Structures are given as structure tokens and as C-alpha cells.
Coordinates of C-alpha atoms and ligand atoms in Angstrom, one line a residue:
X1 CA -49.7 -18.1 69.0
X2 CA -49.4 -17.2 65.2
X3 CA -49.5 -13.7 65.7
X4 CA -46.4 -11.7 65.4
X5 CA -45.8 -8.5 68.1
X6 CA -46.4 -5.2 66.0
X7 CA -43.2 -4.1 66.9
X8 CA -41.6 -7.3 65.5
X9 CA -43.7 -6.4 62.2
X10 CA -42.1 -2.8 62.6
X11 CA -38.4 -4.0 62.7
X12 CA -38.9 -6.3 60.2
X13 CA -40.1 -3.5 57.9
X14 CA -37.7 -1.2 59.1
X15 CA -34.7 -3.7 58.2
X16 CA -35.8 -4.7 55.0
X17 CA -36.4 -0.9 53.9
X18 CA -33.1 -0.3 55.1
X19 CA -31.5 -2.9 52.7
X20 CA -33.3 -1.8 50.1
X21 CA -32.2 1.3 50.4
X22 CA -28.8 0.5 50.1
X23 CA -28.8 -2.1 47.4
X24 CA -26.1 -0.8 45.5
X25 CA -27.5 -2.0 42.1
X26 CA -30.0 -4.4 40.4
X27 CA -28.5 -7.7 41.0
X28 CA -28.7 -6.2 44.7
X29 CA -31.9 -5.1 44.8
X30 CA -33.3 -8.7 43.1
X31 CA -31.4 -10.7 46.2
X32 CA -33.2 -8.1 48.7
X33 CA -36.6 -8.8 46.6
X34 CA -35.9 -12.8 46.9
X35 CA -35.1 -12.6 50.5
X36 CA -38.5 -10.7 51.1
X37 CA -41.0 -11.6 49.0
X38 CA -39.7 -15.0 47.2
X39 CA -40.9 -18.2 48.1
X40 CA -38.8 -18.6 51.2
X41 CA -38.7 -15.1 51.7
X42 CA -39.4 -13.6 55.5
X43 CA -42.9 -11.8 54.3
X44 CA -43.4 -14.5 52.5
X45 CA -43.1 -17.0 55.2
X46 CA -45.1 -14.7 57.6
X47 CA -48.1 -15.0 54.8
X48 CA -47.9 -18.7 54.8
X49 CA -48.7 -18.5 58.4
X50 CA -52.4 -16.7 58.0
X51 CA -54.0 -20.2 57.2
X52 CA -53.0 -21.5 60.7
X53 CA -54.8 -18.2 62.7
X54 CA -58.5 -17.6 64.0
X55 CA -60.5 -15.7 62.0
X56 CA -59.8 -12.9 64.5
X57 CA -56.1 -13.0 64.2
X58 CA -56.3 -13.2 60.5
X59 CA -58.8 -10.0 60.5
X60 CA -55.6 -8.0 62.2
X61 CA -52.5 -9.5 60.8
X62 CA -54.1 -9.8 57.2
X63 CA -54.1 -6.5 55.9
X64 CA -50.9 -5.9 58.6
X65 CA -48.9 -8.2 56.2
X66 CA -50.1 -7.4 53.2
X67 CA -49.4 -3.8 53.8
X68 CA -46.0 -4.4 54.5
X69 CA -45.6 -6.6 51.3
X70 CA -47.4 -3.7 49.1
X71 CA -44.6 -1.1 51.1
X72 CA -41.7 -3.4 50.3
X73 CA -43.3 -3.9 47.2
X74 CA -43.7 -0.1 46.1
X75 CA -40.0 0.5 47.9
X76 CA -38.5 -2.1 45.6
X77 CA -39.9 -0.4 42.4
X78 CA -38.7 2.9 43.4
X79 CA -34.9 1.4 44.2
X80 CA -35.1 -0.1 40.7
X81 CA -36.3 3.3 39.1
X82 CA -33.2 5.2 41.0
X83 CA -30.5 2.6 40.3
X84 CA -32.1 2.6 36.7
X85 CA -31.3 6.3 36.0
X86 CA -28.4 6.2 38.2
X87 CA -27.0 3.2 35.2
X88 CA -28.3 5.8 32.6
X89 CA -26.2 8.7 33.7
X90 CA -23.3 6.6 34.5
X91 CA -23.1 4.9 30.5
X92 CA -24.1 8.6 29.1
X93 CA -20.7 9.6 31.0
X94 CA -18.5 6.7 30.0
X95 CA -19.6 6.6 26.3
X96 CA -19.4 10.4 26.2
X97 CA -18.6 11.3 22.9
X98 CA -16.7 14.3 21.9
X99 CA -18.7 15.8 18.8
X100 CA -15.9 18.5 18.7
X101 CA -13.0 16.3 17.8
X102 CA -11.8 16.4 14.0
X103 CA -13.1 13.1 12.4
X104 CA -9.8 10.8 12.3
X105 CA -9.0 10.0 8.6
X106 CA -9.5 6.9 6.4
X107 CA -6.5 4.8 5.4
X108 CA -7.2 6.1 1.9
X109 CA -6.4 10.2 3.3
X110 CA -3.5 8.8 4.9
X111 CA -1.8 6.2 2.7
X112 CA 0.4 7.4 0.2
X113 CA 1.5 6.1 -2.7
X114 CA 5.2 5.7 -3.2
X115 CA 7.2 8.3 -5.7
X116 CA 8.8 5.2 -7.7
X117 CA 5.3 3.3 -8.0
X118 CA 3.3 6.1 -9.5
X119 CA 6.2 7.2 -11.8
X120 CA 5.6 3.4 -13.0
X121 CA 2.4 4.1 -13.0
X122 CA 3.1 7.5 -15.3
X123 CA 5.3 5.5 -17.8
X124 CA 2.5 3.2 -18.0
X125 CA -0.2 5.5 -18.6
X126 CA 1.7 7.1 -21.5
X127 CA 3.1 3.8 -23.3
X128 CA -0.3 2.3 -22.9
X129 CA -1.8 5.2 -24.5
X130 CA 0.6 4.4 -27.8
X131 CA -0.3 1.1 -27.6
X132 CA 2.5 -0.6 -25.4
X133 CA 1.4 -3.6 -23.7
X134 CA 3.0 -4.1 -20.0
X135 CA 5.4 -7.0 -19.5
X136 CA 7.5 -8.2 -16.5
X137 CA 10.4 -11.2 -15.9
X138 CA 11.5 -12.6 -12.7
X139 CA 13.9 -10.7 -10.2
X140 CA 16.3 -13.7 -10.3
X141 CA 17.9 -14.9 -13.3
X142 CA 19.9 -17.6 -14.8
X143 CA 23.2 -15.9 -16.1
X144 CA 21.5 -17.5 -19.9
X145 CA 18.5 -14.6 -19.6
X146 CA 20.9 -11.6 -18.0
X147 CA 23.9 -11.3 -20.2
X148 CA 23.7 -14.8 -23.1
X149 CA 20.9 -14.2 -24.6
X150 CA 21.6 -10.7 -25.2
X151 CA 24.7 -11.2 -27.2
X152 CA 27.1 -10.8 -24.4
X153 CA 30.2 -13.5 -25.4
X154 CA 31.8 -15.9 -22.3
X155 CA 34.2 -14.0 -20.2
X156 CA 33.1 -10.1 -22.0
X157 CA 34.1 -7.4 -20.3
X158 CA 30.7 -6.6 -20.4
X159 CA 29.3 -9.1 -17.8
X160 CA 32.1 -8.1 -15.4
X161 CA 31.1 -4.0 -15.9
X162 CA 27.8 -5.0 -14.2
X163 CA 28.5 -5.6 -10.8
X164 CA 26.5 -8.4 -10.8
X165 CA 24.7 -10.2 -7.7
X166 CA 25.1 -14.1 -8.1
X167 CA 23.9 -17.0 -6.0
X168 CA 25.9 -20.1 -5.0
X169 CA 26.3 -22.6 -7.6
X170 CA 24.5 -25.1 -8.0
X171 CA 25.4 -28.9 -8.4
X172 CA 25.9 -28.1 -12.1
X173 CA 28.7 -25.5 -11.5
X174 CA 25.6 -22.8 -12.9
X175 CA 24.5 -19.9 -10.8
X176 CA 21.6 -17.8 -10.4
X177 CA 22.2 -14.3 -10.2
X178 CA 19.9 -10.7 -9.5
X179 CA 18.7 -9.4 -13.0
X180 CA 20.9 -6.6 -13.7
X181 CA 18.6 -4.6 -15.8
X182 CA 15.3 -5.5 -17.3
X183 CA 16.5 -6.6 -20.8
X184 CA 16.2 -10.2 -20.0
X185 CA 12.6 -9.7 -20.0
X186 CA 12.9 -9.0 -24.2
X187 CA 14.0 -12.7 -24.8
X188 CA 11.5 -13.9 -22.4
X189 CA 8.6 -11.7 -24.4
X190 CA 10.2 -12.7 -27.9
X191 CA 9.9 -16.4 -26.6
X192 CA 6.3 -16.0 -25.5
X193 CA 4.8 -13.7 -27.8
X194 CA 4.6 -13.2 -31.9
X195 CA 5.6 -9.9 -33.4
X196 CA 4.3 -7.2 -33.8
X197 CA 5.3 -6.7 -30.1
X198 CA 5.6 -4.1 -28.4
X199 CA 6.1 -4.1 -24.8
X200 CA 7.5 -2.1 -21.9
X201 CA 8.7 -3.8 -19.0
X202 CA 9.1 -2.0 -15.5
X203 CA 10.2 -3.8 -12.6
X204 CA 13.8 -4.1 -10.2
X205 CA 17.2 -4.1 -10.9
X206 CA 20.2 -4.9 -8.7
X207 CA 24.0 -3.9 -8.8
X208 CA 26.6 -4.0 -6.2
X209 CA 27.3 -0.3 -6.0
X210 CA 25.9 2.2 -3.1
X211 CA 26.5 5.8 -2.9
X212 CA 24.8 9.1 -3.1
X213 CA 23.1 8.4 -6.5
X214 CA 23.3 4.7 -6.5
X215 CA 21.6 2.0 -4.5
X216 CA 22.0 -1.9 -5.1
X217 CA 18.7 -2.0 -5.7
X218 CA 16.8 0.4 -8.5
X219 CA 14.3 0.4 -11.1
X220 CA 14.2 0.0 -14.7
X221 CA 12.2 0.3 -17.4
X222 CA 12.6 -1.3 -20.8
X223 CA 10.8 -0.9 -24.1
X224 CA 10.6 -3.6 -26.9
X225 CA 9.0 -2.8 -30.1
X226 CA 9.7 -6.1 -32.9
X227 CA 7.6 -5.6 -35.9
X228 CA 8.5 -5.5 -39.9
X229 CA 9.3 -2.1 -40.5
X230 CA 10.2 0.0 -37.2
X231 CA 13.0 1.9 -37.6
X232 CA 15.5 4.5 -35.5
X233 CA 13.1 6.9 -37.1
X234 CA 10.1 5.5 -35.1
X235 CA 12.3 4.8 -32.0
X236 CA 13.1 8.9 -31.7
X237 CA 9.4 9.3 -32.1
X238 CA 8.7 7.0 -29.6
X239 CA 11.1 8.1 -26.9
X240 CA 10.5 12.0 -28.2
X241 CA 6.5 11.9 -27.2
X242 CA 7.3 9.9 -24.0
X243 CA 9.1 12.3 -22.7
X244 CA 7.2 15.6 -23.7
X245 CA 4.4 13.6 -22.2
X246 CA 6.1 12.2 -18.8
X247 CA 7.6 16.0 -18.1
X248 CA 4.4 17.3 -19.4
X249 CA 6.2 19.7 -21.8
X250 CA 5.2 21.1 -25.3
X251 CA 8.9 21.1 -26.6
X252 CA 11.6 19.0 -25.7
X253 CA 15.3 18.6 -27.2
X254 CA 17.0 15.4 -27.3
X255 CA 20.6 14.1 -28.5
X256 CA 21.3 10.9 -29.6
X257 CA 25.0 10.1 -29.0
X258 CA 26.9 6.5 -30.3
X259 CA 26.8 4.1 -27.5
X260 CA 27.6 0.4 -27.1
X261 CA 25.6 -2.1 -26.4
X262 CA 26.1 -6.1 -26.6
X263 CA 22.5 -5.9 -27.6
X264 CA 22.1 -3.5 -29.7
X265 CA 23.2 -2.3 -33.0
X266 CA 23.6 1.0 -33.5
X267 CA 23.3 1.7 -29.5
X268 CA 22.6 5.1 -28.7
X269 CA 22.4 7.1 -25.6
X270 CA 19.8 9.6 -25.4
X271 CA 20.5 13.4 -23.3
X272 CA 17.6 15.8 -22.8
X273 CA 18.1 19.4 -23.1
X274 CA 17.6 20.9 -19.6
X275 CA 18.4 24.1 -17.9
X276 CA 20.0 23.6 -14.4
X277 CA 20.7 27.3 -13.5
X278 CA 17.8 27.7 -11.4
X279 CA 16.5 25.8 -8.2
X280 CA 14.8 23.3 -10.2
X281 CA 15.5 21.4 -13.5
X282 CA 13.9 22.6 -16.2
X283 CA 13.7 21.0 -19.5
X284 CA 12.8 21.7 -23.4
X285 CA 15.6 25.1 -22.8
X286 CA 18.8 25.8 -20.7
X287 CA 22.2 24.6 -22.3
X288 CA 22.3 21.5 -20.2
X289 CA 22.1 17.9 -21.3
X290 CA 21.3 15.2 -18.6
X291 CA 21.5 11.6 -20.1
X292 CA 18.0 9.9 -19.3
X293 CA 18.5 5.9 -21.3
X294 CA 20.1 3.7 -23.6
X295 CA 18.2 2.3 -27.1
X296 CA 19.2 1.2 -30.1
X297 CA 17.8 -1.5 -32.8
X298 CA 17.5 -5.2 -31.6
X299 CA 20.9 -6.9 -32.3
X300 CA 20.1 -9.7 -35.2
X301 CA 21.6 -12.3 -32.3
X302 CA 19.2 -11.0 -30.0
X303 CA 16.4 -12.0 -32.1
X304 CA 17.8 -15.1 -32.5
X305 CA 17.9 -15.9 -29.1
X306 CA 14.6 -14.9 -29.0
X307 CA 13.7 -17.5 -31.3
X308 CA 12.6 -15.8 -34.1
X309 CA 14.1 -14.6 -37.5
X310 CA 16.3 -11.6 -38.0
X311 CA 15.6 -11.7 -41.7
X312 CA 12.1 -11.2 -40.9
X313 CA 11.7 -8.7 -38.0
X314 CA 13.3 -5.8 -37.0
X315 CA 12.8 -3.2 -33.9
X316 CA 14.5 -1.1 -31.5
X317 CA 14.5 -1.6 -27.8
X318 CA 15.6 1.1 -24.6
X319 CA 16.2 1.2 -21.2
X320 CA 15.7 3.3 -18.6
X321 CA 16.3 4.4 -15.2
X322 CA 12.9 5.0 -12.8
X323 CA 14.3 6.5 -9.9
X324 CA 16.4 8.8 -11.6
X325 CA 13.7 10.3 -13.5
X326 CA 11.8 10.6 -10.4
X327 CA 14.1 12.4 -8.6
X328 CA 14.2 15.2 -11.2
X329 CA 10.1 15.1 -11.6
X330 CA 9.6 15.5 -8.4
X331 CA 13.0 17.6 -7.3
X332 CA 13.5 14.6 -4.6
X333 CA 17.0 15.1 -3.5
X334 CA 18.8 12.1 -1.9
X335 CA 18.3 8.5 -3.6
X336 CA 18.9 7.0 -1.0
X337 CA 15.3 7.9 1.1
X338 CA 13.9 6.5 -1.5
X339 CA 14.3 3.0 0.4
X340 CA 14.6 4.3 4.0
X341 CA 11.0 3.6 4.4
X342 CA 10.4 6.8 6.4
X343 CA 7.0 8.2 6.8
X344 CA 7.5 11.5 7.0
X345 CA 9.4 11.4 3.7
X346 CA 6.6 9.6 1.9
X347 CA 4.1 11.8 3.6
X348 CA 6.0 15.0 1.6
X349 CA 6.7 13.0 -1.5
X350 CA 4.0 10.3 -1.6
X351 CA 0.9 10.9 -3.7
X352 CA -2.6 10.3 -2.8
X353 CA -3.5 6.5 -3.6
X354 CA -6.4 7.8 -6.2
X355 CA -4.5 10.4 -7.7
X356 CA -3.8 7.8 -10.7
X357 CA -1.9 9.1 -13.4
X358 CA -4.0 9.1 -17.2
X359 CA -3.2 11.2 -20.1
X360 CA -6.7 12.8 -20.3
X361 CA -6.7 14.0 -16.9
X362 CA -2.8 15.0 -17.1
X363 CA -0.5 13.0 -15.4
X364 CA 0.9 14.8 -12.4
X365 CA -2.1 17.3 -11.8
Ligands
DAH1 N1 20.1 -2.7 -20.2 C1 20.9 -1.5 -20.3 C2 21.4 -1.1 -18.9 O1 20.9 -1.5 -18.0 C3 20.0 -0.4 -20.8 C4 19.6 -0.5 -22.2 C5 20.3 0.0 -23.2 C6 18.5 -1.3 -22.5 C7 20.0 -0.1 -24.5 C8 18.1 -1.4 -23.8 C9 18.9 -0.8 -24.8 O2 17.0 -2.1 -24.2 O3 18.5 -1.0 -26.1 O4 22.4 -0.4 -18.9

């Protein structure tokens, strides 16, 4: 007997209805579908079995089994529809996206530029615009670059007032030391280039001193100008429209007191005029005078060293403290959070990174 009982027919249907209904997503569901209606499946297998029945038999259980495999069918479809949207609503709650949140900021709202880089970049800006090329020299230094070069004698008092980082020796008895100030960077342009030159050279400086206004690393920037005919005449000029233009003044007063330098000769210090009465500094009035560099014309030994002729060209050179000149600018208080690397401190006194500095545009603004 091939037939199968109708109540067997009605369990069956029941059960597999019942699993489908609880399929508790698609890979679910498919296993219920296989275990149905696949090839081995149990409605399946009870189809296989109409070949082997009487005409009679087939008349009844034909369209009995192929009704339940249309139901399971249609019951499967519907599963998959539910599960479908039940997917849909669950991935529209998980990749909710909250349209009301303020849009997070690029690195380029966020970054900030440092005080000391886009004063370099100010200095820049303005000797560039009178026709200064930009130079730079390593941060070590053989002792031949630092302090021989430019004129300072063996065992000069000089060498010792500069507080002077050195390395170990080497096998020759020689040692390498931290560049002092930026001046060794004139030989190595006077080497390298042919006059007229004119250069300025920003970059690091080390000293062994740390206090409130001092740390043993600063920044320095130096100007070289080796032509035929430049004089302390053009040198004032020089320094006079820097410094109208870096503290973006109409007027400013400067002083030009005797100095030493080994390098140098005359050396000059230069003061500007400044009024410190109020909360701020304010320059070009006030009966105040805050030293700013040192300058003075090339020493004849200097060129020498530089490897070319004294007889032949002459110039002036300066140098200048960065940070110092930042600190007034931009009425930064303490030095010493200059290099503390503190966000919240370059968040106040930071600038935005495409806020760079040109004359046309004005520097600061
Ligand atoms: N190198 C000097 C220093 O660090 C500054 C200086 C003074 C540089 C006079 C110069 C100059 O080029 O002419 O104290």
C-alpha cells in the first residue's frame, strides 16, 4: 500500500508549517525548504512514490500532495517576506544615523599650526618679499662651523660665554657640538653660493641654560647679505622695514647701540622703541626700549673663511631670536609652553594651517 493515511498527510503538514513558522531567519528557513521540498526532502520523497500507485490511488493522493507542496510552498515565501522586512527594520535601527549631530571637523579645522612655525613663516614672507632667499645648516656642528670660522680665536672667552652642547670626542680628540646660534650657516652659504647673497636662515639653536625666558633649545634667525656695496646704511633699512612689516606698524624707532661680536665689525645691538605701560606691548611710541638682535658688517676673517675675498665684497649680517619675538606678537606669556606640547595651549595660540602669512594679504589678519 503506497497510500499515506490523510491524517498522516495532515501531521506532516501541520509539522512542517510549524517549523516554518519558527525559522528564525533565512539560513533557517532554506534548511526547512531542503528538508521539505529538496531532493531528499519528506514531500519530496512522498512524490517519488506516485509512480508506484494505481491510477486510482494516484487520482486521490496526486493533487493531496501537490497541494501540500504548493501550501508549504506559498508558506515558505511568506516566512521569507516577514524575515526579509524583519532584516530591514533591524539594519535601519543599527545603522541609525543621527542627522542632528554637528558634523565632526576635518583635521584641517582642528590642526593648528604652531606660534614659532608661522612666525618663521612671517619672517619668511617679509624677507622673501625683499628678495632674501631662504637658507638652513645642520643642527649639529663641528666646533670649525660654530665658533672658527666666525673669527672666534682657540680658548676665547667667547666660546666658553655660549654654553655650548658638545658630543663625545671622537678618535681624533675633535667633538661635535649643538649649533649655538645660526651663524654657522653664513660660512656654509659663503662656501656654496657666489655673491651677491643674500640669505636668511631660520632654524634651532641650543644652549645649556633653562629658566623662565630661556630654554636649551630656541630659534634663531640670521640674515646674510654679501654683495659689493651694502653698507650699515642698507643694513638699518633692512632691519627698519622688517620690523615695521613683522609688527605690522607704520612707524617704528630703533637704536643701534656698540656691541661685540667675534664676527662682526662694527657689531651693533638693535632696541625697538616700545611702550610697556599698558597690558600689552606696544611699539613705534612708549619710552621703552626692548633689545630684539645683534648685526653688524661681516668681519673681513669671516669672509675669508668663507672663502672668498674681503677686498672684494662686503655686507652685514644679524641675528635674531624667534621665540622671543613671538611672545610679544602674540602676548604669549611663559616660554617655556612653547615646548610642553599641550593642546589646549596650541588650540588658544595656534593658527589655522591655511592662514599663511603673505604681505598682500597682511600677515597676521
Ligand atoms: N650669533 C649671535 C648670537 O647668537 C647673533 C648675531 C649677532 C648674529 C650679530 C649675527 C650678527 O649674524 O651679525 O648671539
Amino acid at each position: 500500500m503506497n497510500t499515506v493515511a490523510n491524517t498522516d498527510l495532515q501531521a506532516l503538514e501541520k509539522d512542517l508549517l510549524h517549523r516554518i513558522a519558527a525559522a528564525a531567519d533565512e539560513t533557517a528557513l532554506e534548511a526547512e525548504r531542503v528538508a521539505a521540498l529538496g531532493k531528499k526532502g519528506a514531500v519530496s520523497e512522498l512524490l517519488k512514490g506516485l509512480g508506484a500507485m494505481t491510477p486510482d490511488e494516484r487520482k486521490v493522493m496526486g493533487p493531496a500532495l501537490n497541494g501540500l507542496k504548493d501550501r508549504i510552498n506559498q508558506a515558505i515565501a511568506a516566512r521569507r517576506e516577514v524575515l526579509k522586512e524583519a532584516e530591514l527594520v533591524r539594519r535601519l535601527e543599527e545603522e541609525r544615523v543621527d542627522v542632528t549631530l554637528p558634523v565632526r571637523p576635518s583635521g584641517l579645522e582642528t590642526g593648528r599650526i604652531h606660534p614659532v612655525s608661522q612666525v618663521i613663516d612671517e619672517i619668511t614672507a617679509i624677507f622673501a618679499d625683499l628678495g632674501f632667499a631662504i637658507a638652513e645648516g645642520p643642527d649639529i656642528e663641528s666646533d670649525y662651523y660654530n665658533f672658527t670660522a666666525l673669527n672666534f680665536p682657540e680658548g676665547h672667552p667667547a666660546r666658553e660665554m655660549h654654553d655650548t652642547f658638545f658630543f663625545n670626542p671622537k678618535e681624533d680628540g675633535s667633538r661635535m657640538l649643538l649649533r649655538t646660534h645660526t651663524s654657522p650657516v653664513q660660512i656654509r652659504t659663503m662656501e656654496t653660493e657666489t655673491p651677491p647673497i643674500r640669505v636668511v636662515i631660520p632654524g634651532r639653536t641650543y644652549r645649556f641654560d633653562s629658566d623662565q625666558t630661556h630654554t636649551p633649545m630656541f630659534h634663531q634667525i640670521e640674515g646674510l647679505v654679501l654683495d659689493e656695496e651694502s653698507t650699515i646704511g642698507t643694513l638699518k633699512w633692512v632691519l627698519e622695514e622688517f620690523c615695521k612689516a613683522f609688527f605690522e606698524v607704520d612707524r617704528i624707532n630703533m637704536r643701534f647701540r656698540p656691541s661685540f661680536f667675534p664676527f662682526t665689525e662694527p657689531s651693533m645691538e638693535v632696541d625697538i622703541q616700545c611702550d610697556r605701560s599698558g597690558s600689552e606691548v606696544r611699539f613705534g611710541t612708549g619710552d621703552d626700549w626692548m633689545e630684539i638682535l645683534g648685526c653688524g658688517m661681516v668681519h673681513p676673517n669671516v669672509i675669508r673663511y668663507g672663502g672668498l675675498d674681503p677686498d672684494k665684497v662686503q655686507g652685514f649680517a644679524w641675528g635674531m631670536g624667534i621665540d622671543r619675538i613671538a611672545m610679544l606678537k602674540y602676548g604669549m606669556p611663559d616660554l617655556r609652553a612653547f615646548f610642553d606640547a599641550d593642546v589646549r595651549w596650541l588650540n588658544h595660540y595656534g593658527f589655522r594651517p591655511l592662514d599663511l602669512p603673505s604681505l598682500a594679504r597682511g600677515l597676521s589678519s
